[in-house]
Short mmCIF file of C-alpha atoms in Angstrom, two decimals:
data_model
loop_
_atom_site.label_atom_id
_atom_site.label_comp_id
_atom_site.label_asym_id
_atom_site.label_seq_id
_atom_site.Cartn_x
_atom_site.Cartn_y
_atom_site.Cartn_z
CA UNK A 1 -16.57 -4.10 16.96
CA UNK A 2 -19.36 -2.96 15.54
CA UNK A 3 -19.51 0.47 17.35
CA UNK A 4 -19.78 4.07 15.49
CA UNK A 5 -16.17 5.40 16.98
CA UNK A 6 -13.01 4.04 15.83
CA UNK A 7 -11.14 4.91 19.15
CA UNK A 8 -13.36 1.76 20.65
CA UNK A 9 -10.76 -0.96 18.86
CA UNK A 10 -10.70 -4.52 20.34
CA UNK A 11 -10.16 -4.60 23.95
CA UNK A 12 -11.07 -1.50 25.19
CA UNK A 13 -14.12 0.24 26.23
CA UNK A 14 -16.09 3.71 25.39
CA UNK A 15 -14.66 5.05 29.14
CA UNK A 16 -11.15 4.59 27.58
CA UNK A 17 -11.90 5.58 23.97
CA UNK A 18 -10.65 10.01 23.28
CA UNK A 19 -7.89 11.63 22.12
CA UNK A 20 -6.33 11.45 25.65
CA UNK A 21 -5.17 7.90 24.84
CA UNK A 22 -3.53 8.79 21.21
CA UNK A 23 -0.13 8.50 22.46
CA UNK A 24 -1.27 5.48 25.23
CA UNK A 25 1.30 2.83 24.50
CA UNK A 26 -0.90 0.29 23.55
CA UNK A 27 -3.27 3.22 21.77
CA UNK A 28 -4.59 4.50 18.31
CA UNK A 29 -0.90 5.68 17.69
CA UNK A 30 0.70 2.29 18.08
CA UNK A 31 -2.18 0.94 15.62
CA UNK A 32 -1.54 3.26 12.83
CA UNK A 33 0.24 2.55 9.56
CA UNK A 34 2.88 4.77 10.31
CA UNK A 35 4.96 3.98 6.24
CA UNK A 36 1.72 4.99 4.60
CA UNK A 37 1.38 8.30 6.93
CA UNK A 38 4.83 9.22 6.38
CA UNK A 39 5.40 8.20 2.59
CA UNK A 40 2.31 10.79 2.18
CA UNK A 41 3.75 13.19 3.79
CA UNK A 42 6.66 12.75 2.39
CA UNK A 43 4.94 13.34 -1.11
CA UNK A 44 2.95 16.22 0.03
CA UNK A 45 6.37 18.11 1.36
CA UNK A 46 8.11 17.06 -2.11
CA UNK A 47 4.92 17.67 -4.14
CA UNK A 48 5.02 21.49 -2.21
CA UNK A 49 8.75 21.69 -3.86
CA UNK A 50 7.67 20.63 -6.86
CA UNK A 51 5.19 22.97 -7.26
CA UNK A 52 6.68 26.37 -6.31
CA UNK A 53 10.03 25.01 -8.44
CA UNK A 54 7.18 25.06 -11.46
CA UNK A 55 4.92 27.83 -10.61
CA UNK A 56 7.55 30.60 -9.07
CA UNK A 57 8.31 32.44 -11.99
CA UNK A 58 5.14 32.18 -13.81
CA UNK A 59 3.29 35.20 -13.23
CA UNK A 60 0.54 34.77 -15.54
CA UNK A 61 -0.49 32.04 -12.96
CA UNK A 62 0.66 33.09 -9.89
CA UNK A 63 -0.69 36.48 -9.69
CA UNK A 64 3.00 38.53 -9.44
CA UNK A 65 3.48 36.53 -6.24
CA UNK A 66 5.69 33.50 -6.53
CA UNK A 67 4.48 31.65 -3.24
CA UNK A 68 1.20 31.82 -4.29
CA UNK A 69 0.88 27.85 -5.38
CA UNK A 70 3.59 26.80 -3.00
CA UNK A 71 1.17 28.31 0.51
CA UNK A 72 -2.09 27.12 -1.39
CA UNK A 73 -0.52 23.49 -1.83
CA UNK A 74 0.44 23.18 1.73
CA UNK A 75 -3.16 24.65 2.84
CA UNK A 76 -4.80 21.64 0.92
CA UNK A 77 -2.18 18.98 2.23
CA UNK A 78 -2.94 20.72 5.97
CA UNK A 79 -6.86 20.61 5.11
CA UNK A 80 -6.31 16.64 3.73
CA UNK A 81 -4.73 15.51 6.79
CA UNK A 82 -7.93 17.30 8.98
CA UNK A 83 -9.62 15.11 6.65
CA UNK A 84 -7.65 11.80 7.50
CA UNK A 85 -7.97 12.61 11.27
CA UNK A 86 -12.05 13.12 11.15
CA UNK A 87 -12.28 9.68 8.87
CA UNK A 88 -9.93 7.79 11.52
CA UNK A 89 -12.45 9.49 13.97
CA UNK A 90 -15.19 8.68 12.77
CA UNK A 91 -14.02 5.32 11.67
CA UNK A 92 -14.88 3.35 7.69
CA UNK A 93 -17.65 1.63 9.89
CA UNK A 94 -19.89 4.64 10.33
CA UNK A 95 -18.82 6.08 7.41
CA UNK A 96 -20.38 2.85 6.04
CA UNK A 97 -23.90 3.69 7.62
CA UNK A 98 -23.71 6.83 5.94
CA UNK A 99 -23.16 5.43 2.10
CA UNK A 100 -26.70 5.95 1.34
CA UNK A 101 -25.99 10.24 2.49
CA UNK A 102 -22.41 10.37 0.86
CA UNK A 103 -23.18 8.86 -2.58
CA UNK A 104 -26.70 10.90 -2.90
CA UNK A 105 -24.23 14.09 -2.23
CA UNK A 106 -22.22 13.15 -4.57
CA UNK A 107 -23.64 12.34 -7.64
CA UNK A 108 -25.55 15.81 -6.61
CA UNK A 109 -22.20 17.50 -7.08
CA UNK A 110 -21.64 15.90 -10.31
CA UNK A 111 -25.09 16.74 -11.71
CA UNK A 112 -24.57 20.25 -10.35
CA UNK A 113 -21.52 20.23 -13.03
CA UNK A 114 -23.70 20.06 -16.07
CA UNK A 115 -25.63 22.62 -14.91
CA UNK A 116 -24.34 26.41 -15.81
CA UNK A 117 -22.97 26.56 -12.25
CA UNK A 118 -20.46 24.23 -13.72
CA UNK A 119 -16.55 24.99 -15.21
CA UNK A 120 -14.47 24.35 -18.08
CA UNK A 121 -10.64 23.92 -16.86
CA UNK A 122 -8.13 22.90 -19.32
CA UNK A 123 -10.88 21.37 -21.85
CA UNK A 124 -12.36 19.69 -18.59
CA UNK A 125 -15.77 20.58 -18.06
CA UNK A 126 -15.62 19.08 -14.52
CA UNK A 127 -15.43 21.35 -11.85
CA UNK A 128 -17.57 24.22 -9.85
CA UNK A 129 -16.65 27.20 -9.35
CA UNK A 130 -16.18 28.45 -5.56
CA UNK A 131 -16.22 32.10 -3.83
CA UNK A 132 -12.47 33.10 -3.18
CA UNK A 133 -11.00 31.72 -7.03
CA UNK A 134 -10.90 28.31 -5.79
CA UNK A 135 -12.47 25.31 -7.77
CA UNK A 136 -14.32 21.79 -6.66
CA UNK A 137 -13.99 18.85 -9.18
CA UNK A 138 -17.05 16.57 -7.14
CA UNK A 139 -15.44 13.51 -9.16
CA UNK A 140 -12.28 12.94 -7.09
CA UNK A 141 -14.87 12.25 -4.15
CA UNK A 142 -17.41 10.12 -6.53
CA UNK A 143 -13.71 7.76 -6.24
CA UNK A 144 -13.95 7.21 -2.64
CA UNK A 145 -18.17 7.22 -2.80
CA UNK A 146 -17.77 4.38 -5.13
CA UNK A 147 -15.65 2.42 -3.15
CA UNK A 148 -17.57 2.41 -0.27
CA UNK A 149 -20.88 1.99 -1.68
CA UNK A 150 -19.63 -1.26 -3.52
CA UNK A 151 -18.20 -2.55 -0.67
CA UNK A 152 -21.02 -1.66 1.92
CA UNK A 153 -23.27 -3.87 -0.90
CA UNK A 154 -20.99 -7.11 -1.72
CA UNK A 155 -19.63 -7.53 1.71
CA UNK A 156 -23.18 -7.07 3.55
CA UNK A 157 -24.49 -10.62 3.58
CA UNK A 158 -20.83 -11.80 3.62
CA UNK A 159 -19.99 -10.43 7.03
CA UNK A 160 -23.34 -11.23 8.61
CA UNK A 161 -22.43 -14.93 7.57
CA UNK A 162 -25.39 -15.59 5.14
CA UNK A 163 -23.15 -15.91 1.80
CA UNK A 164 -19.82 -17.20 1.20
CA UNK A 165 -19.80 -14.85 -1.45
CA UNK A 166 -21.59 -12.37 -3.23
CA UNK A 167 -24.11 -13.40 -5.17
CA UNK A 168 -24.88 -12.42 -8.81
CA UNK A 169 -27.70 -10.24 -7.53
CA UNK A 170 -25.50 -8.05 -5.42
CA UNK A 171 -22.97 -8.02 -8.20
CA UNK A 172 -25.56 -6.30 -10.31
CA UNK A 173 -26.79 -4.09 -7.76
CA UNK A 174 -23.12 -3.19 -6.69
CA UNK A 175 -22.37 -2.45 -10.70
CA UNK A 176 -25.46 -0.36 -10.76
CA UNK A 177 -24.46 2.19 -7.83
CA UNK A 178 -21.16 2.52 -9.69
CA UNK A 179 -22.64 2.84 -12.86
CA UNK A 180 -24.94 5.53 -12.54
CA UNK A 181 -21.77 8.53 -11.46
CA UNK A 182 -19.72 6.89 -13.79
CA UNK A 183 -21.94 7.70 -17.12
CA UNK A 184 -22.73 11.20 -15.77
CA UNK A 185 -18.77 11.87 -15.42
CA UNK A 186 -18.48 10.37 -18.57
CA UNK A 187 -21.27 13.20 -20.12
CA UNK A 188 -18.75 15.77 -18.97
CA UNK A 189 -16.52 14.64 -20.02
CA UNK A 190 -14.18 13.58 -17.98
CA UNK A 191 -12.65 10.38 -19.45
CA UNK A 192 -9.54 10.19 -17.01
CA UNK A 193 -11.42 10.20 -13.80
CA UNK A 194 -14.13 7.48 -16.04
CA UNK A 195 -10.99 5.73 -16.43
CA UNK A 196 -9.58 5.26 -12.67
CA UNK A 197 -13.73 4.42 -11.86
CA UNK A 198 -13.38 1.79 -14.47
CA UNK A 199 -10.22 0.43 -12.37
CA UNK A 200 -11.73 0.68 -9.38
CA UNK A 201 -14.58 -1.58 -10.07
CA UNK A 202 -13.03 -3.99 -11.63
CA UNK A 203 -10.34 -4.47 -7.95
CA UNK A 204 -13.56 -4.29 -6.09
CA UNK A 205 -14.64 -6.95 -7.33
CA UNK A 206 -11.76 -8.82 -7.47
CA UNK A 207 -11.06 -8.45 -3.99
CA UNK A 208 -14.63 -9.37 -2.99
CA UNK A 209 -14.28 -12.85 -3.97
CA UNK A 210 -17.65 -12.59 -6.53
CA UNK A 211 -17.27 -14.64 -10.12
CA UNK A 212 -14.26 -14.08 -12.46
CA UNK A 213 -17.20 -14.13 -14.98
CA UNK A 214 -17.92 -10.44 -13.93
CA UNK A 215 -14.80 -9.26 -14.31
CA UNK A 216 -13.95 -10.64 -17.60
CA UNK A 217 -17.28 -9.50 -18.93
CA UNK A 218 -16.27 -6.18 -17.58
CA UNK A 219 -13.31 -6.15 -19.48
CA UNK A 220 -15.21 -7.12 -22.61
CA UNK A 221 -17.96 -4.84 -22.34
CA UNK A 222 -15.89 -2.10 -21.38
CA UNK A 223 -13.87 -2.40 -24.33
CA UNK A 224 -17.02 -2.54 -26.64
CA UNK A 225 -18.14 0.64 -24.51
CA UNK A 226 -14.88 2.04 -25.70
CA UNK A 227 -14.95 1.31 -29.26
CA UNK A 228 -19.17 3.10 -28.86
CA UNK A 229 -18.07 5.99 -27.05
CA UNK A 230 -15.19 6.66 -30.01
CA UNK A 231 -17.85 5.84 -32.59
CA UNK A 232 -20.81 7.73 -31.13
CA UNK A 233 -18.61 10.87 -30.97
CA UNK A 234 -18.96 10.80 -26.98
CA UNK A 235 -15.21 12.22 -27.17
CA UNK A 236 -14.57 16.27 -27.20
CA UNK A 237 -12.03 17.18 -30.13
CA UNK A 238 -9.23 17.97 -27.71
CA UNK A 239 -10.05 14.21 -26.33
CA UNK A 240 -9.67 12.85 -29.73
CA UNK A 241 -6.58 14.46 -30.41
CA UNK A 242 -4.56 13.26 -27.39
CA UNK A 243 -5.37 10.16 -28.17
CA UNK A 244 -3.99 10.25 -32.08
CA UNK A 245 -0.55 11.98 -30.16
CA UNK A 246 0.01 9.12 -27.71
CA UNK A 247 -0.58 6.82 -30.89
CA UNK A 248 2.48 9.66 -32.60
CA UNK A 249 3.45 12.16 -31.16
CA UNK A 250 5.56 13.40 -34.11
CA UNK A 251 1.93 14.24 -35.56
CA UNK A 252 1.40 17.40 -33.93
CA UNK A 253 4.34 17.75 -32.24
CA UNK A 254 3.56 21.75 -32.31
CA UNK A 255 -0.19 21.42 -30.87
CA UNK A 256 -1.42 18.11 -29.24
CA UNK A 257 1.99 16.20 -29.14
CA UNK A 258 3.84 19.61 -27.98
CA UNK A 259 3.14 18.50 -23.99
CA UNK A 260 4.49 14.89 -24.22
CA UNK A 261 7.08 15.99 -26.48
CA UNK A 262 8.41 18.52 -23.72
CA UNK A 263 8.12 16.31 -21.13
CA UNK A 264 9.94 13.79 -22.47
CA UNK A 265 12.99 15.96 -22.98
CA UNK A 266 12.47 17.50 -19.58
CA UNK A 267 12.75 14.24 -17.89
CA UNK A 268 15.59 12.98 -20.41
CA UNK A 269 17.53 16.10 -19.53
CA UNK A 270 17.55 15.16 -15.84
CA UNK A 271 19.84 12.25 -16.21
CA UNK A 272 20.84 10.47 -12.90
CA UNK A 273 20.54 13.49 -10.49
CA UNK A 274 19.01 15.45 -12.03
CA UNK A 275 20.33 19.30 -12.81
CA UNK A 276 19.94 20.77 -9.78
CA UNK A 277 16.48 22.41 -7.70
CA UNK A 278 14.92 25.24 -9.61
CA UNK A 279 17.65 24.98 -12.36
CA UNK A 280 16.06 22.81 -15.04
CA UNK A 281 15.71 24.56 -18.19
CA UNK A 282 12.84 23.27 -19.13
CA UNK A 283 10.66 24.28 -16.21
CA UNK A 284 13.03 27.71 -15.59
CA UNK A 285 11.94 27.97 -19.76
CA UNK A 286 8.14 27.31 -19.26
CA UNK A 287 8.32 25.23 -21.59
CA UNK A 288 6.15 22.03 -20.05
CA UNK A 289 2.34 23.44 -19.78
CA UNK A 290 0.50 22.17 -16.43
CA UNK A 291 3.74 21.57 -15.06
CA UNK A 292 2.12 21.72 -11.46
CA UNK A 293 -0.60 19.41 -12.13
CA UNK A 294 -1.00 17.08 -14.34
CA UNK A 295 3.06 17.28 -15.63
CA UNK A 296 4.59 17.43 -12.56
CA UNK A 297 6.64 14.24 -12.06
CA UNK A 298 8.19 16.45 -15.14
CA UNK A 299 9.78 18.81 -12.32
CA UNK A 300 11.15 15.28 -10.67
CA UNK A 301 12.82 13.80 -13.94
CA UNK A 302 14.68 17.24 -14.64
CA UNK A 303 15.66 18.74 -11.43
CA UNK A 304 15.82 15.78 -9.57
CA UNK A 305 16.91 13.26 -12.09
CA UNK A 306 16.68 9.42 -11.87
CA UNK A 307 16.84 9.03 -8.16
CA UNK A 308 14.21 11.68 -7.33
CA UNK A 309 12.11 10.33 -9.66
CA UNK A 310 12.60 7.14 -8.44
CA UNK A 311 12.08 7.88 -4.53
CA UNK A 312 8.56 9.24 -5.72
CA UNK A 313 7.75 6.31 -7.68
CA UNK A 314 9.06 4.43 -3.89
CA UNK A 315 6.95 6.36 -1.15
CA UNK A 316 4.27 5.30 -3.60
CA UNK A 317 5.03 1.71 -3.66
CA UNK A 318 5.02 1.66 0.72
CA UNK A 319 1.79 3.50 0.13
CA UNK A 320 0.41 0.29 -1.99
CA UNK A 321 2.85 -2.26 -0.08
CA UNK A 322 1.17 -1.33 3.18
CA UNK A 323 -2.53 -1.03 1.44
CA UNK A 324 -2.38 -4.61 0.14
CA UNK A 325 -1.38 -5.68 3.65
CA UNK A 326 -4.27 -4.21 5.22
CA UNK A 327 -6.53 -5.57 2.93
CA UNK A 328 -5.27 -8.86 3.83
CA UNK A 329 -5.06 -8.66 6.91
CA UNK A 330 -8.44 -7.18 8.35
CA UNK A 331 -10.75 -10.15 9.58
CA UNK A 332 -13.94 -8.72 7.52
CA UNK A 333 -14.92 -8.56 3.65
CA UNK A 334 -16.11 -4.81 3.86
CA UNK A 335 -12.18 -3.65 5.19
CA UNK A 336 -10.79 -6.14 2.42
CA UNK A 337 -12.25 -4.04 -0.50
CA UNK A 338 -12.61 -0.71 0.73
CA UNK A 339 -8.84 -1.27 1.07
CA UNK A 340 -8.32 -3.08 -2.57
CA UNK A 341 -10.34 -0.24 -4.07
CA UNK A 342 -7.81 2.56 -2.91
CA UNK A 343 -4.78 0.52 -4.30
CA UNK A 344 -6.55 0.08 -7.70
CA UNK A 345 -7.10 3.69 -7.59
CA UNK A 346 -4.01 4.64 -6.28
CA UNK A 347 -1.69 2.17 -8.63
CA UNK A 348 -3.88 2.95 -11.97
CA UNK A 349 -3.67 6.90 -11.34
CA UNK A 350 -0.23 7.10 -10.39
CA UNK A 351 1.24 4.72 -13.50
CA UNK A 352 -1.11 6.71 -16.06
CA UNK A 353 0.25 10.29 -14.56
CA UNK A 354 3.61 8.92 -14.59
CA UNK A 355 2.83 7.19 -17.86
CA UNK A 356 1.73 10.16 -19.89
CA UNK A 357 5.00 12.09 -18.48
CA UNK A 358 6.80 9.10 -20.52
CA UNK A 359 4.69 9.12 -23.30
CA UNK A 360 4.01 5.34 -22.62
CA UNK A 361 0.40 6.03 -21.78
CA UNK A 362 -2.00 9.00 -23.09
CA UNK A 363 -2.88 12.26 -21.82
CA UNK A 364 -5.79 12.17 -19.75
CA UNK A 365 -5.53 15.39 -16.80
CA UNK A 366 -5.07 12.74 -14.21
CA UNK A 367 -2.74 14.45 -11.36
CA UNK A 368 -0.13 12.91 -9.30
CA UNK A 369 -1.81 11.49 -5.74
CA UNK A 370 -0.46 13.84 -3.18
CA UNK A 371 2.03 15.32 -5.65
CA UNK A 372 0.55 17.50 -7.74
CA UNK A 373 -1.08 20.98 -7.17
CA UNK A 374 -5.09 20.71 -6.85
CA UNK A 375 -6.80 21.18 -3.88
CA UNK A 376 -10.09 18.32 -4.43
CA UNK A 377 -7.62 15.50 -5.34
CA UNK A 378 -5.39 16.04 -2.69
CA UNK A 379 -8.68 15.90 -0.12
CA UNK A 380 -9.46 13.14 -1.48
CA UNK A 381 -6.57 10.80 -1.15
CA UNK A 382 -5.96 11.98 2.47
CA UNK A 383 -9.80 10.77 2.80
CA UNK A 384 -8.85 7.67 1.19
CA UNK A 385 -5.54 6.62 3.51
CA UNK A 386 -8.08 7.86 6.74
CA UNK A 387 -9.92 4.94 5.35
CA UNK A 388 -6.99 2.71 5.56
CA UNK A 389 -6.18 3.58 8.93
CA UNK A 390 -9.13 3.37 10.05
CA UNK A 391 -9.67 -0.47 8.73
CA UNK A 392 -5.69 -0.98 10.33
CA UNK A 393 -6.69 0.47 14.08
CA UNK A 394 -9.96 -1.41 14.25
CA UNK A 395 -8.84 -4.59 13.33
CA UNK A 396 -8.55 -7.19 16.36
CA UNK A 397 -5.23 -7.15 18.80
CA UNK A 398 -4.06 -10.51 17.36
CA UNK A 399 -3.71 -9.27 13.64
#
């Protein structure tokens, strides 16, 4: 079980292993987790309506041509699940001998984001600038980087049988990996994506089985790191400011409380079911900025109402639902967190994006997993459930 292709799962041999047994009865199909495929497509195809419902008639954005966002979104949900299929392919195990490559490209990426090469979107200074008008934000992949170089570290020794555990020495080392994208994200900044890294590290470790020490010393010295970064002046002024909204959003309600405050009455407006597909007034009106990114559940709540919203907020529950199982139920330590990571990342993003539309949590640019319009985020969740199925088909027959 060891071996570098996924296709060779428990019981069968290399000769058997290709894509000529996908649809084998007993084959890769039948081992997939076919609720979390289909919830996320599911979001991608509502995410695609979504978007062109937000983005049709704006043509400052779409360039005069209202299916601009609407072909782009499905391109990146297409390229995603290529993604998927070449991480099932190549299976979490290989990708696990290549940490060392993957997390030395990525922290390149971020790096190459300070640089001049790098991009200022939306008071973001997080993303590179591509040939073509299309954009790379390097930490939506330091999220899945992360996760796999923490678990390749705790679970080492663990699955080999040597440790029960992880020690406190691969605790620190494990902290370390994580900590050195983290602060150069943070340098951006980007405090959102800092945010969901935070998250992540603290499920990783919960789901490797190491001390409850480190994670409540985490949580301490995370929120001393807070109170340093607000003190130090870390924080951009736009940062700053959507903070003091979330805390009242009557004080600005004309300039950094105008988003929240338009979103709330967006979603309020939609009532039960909503008033109607591409006949909300407040996404007709413009009125919501970043409606297809960061403020899309937005076009849910009003055109869609209650029970759109809701069925969104659902596909992403099977999505967790059927994460949490997998984590459980694979037979080694290194499938058990790689999967936990994903749902802490998955759960945190989507209740802060949600959040924020409900002005119950603060504005941060976080978007919507598989919803919202943006091609790096959407690559990387599809990366992120090809992880999942890849820990699902290779467990053993019995599981």
């Amino acid at each position: 079980m060891t071996g570098a292709n996924s296709f060779q799962v428990s019981g069968y041999g290399p000769e058997r292993a290709g894509w000529t047994r996908l649809f084998a009865r007993d084959s890769l199909a039948r081992r997939l987790d076919w609720p979390i495929l289909l919830s996320a497509i599911a979001l991608s195809l509502i995410g695609s309506i979504l978007v062109f419902s937000a983005t049709r008639n704006r043509t400052e954005l779409n360039q005069g041509d209202q299916y601009y966002f609407l072909i782009r979104h499905i391109l990146n949900t297409g390229i995603g699940v290529a993604l998927m299929i070449g991480t099932v392919w190549l299976g979490h195990r290989t990708l696990r001998t290549a940490v060392p490559i993957l997390y030395g490209v990525s922290v390149f990426l971020i790096l190459l984001v300070l640089t001049p090469l790098g991009s200022t979107i939306n008071g973001a200074h997080s993303w590179i600038k591509l040939p073509g008008g299309f954009s790379l934000q390097p930490s939506e992949f330091v999220k899945v980087t992360i996760i796999l170089g923490m678990a390749m570290l705790l679970a080492t020794r663990v699955d080999a049988g040597d440790k029960q555990y992880p020690d406190h020495r691969t605790v620190v080392q494990a902290l370390g990996l994580a900590a050195v994208p983290m602060l150069i994200v943070l340098l951006m900044p980007d405090l959102g994506s800092v945010m969901v890294m935070v998250v992540i590290v603290l499920g990783v470790l919960l789901a490797s089985g190491s001390s409850n020490r480190w994670v409540f010393g985490l949580i301490g010295a995370g929120t001393m790191g807070a109170v340093a970064v607000w003190q130090l002046g870390v924080l951009d002024d736009y940062q700053i400011a959507r903070f003091a909204a979330f805390a009242n959003p009557e004080l600005d309600p004309a300039g950094v409380g105008y988003n929240t405050n338009q979103a709330r009455i967006a979603i309020g407006s939609g009532g039960l079911a909503g008033s109607g597909l591409f006949h909300g007034s407040q996404t007709t009106g413009q009125f919501v900025p970043e409606q297809q990114t960061d403020f899309v559940f937005t076009v849910a709540g009003e055109e869609l109402g209650f029970i759109g919203g809701g069925l969104i907020i659902l596909l992403l529950g099977v999505i967790l639902w059927r994460a949490c199982r997998i984590a459980r139920e694979t037979t080694e330590l290194y499938g058990t967190i790689v999967a936990a990571g994903i749902v802490a990342w998955f759960a945190f993003q989507a209740f802060e994006n949600i959040g924020m539309t409900l002005g119950i949590m603060p504005v941060t640019g976080l978007p919507l997993p598989f919803v919202s319009y943006g091609g790096s985020s959407m690559f990387a969740v599809w990366v992120a459930v090809g992880l999942l199925q890849s820990i699902r088909v290779q467990r053993p027959m019995s599981a």
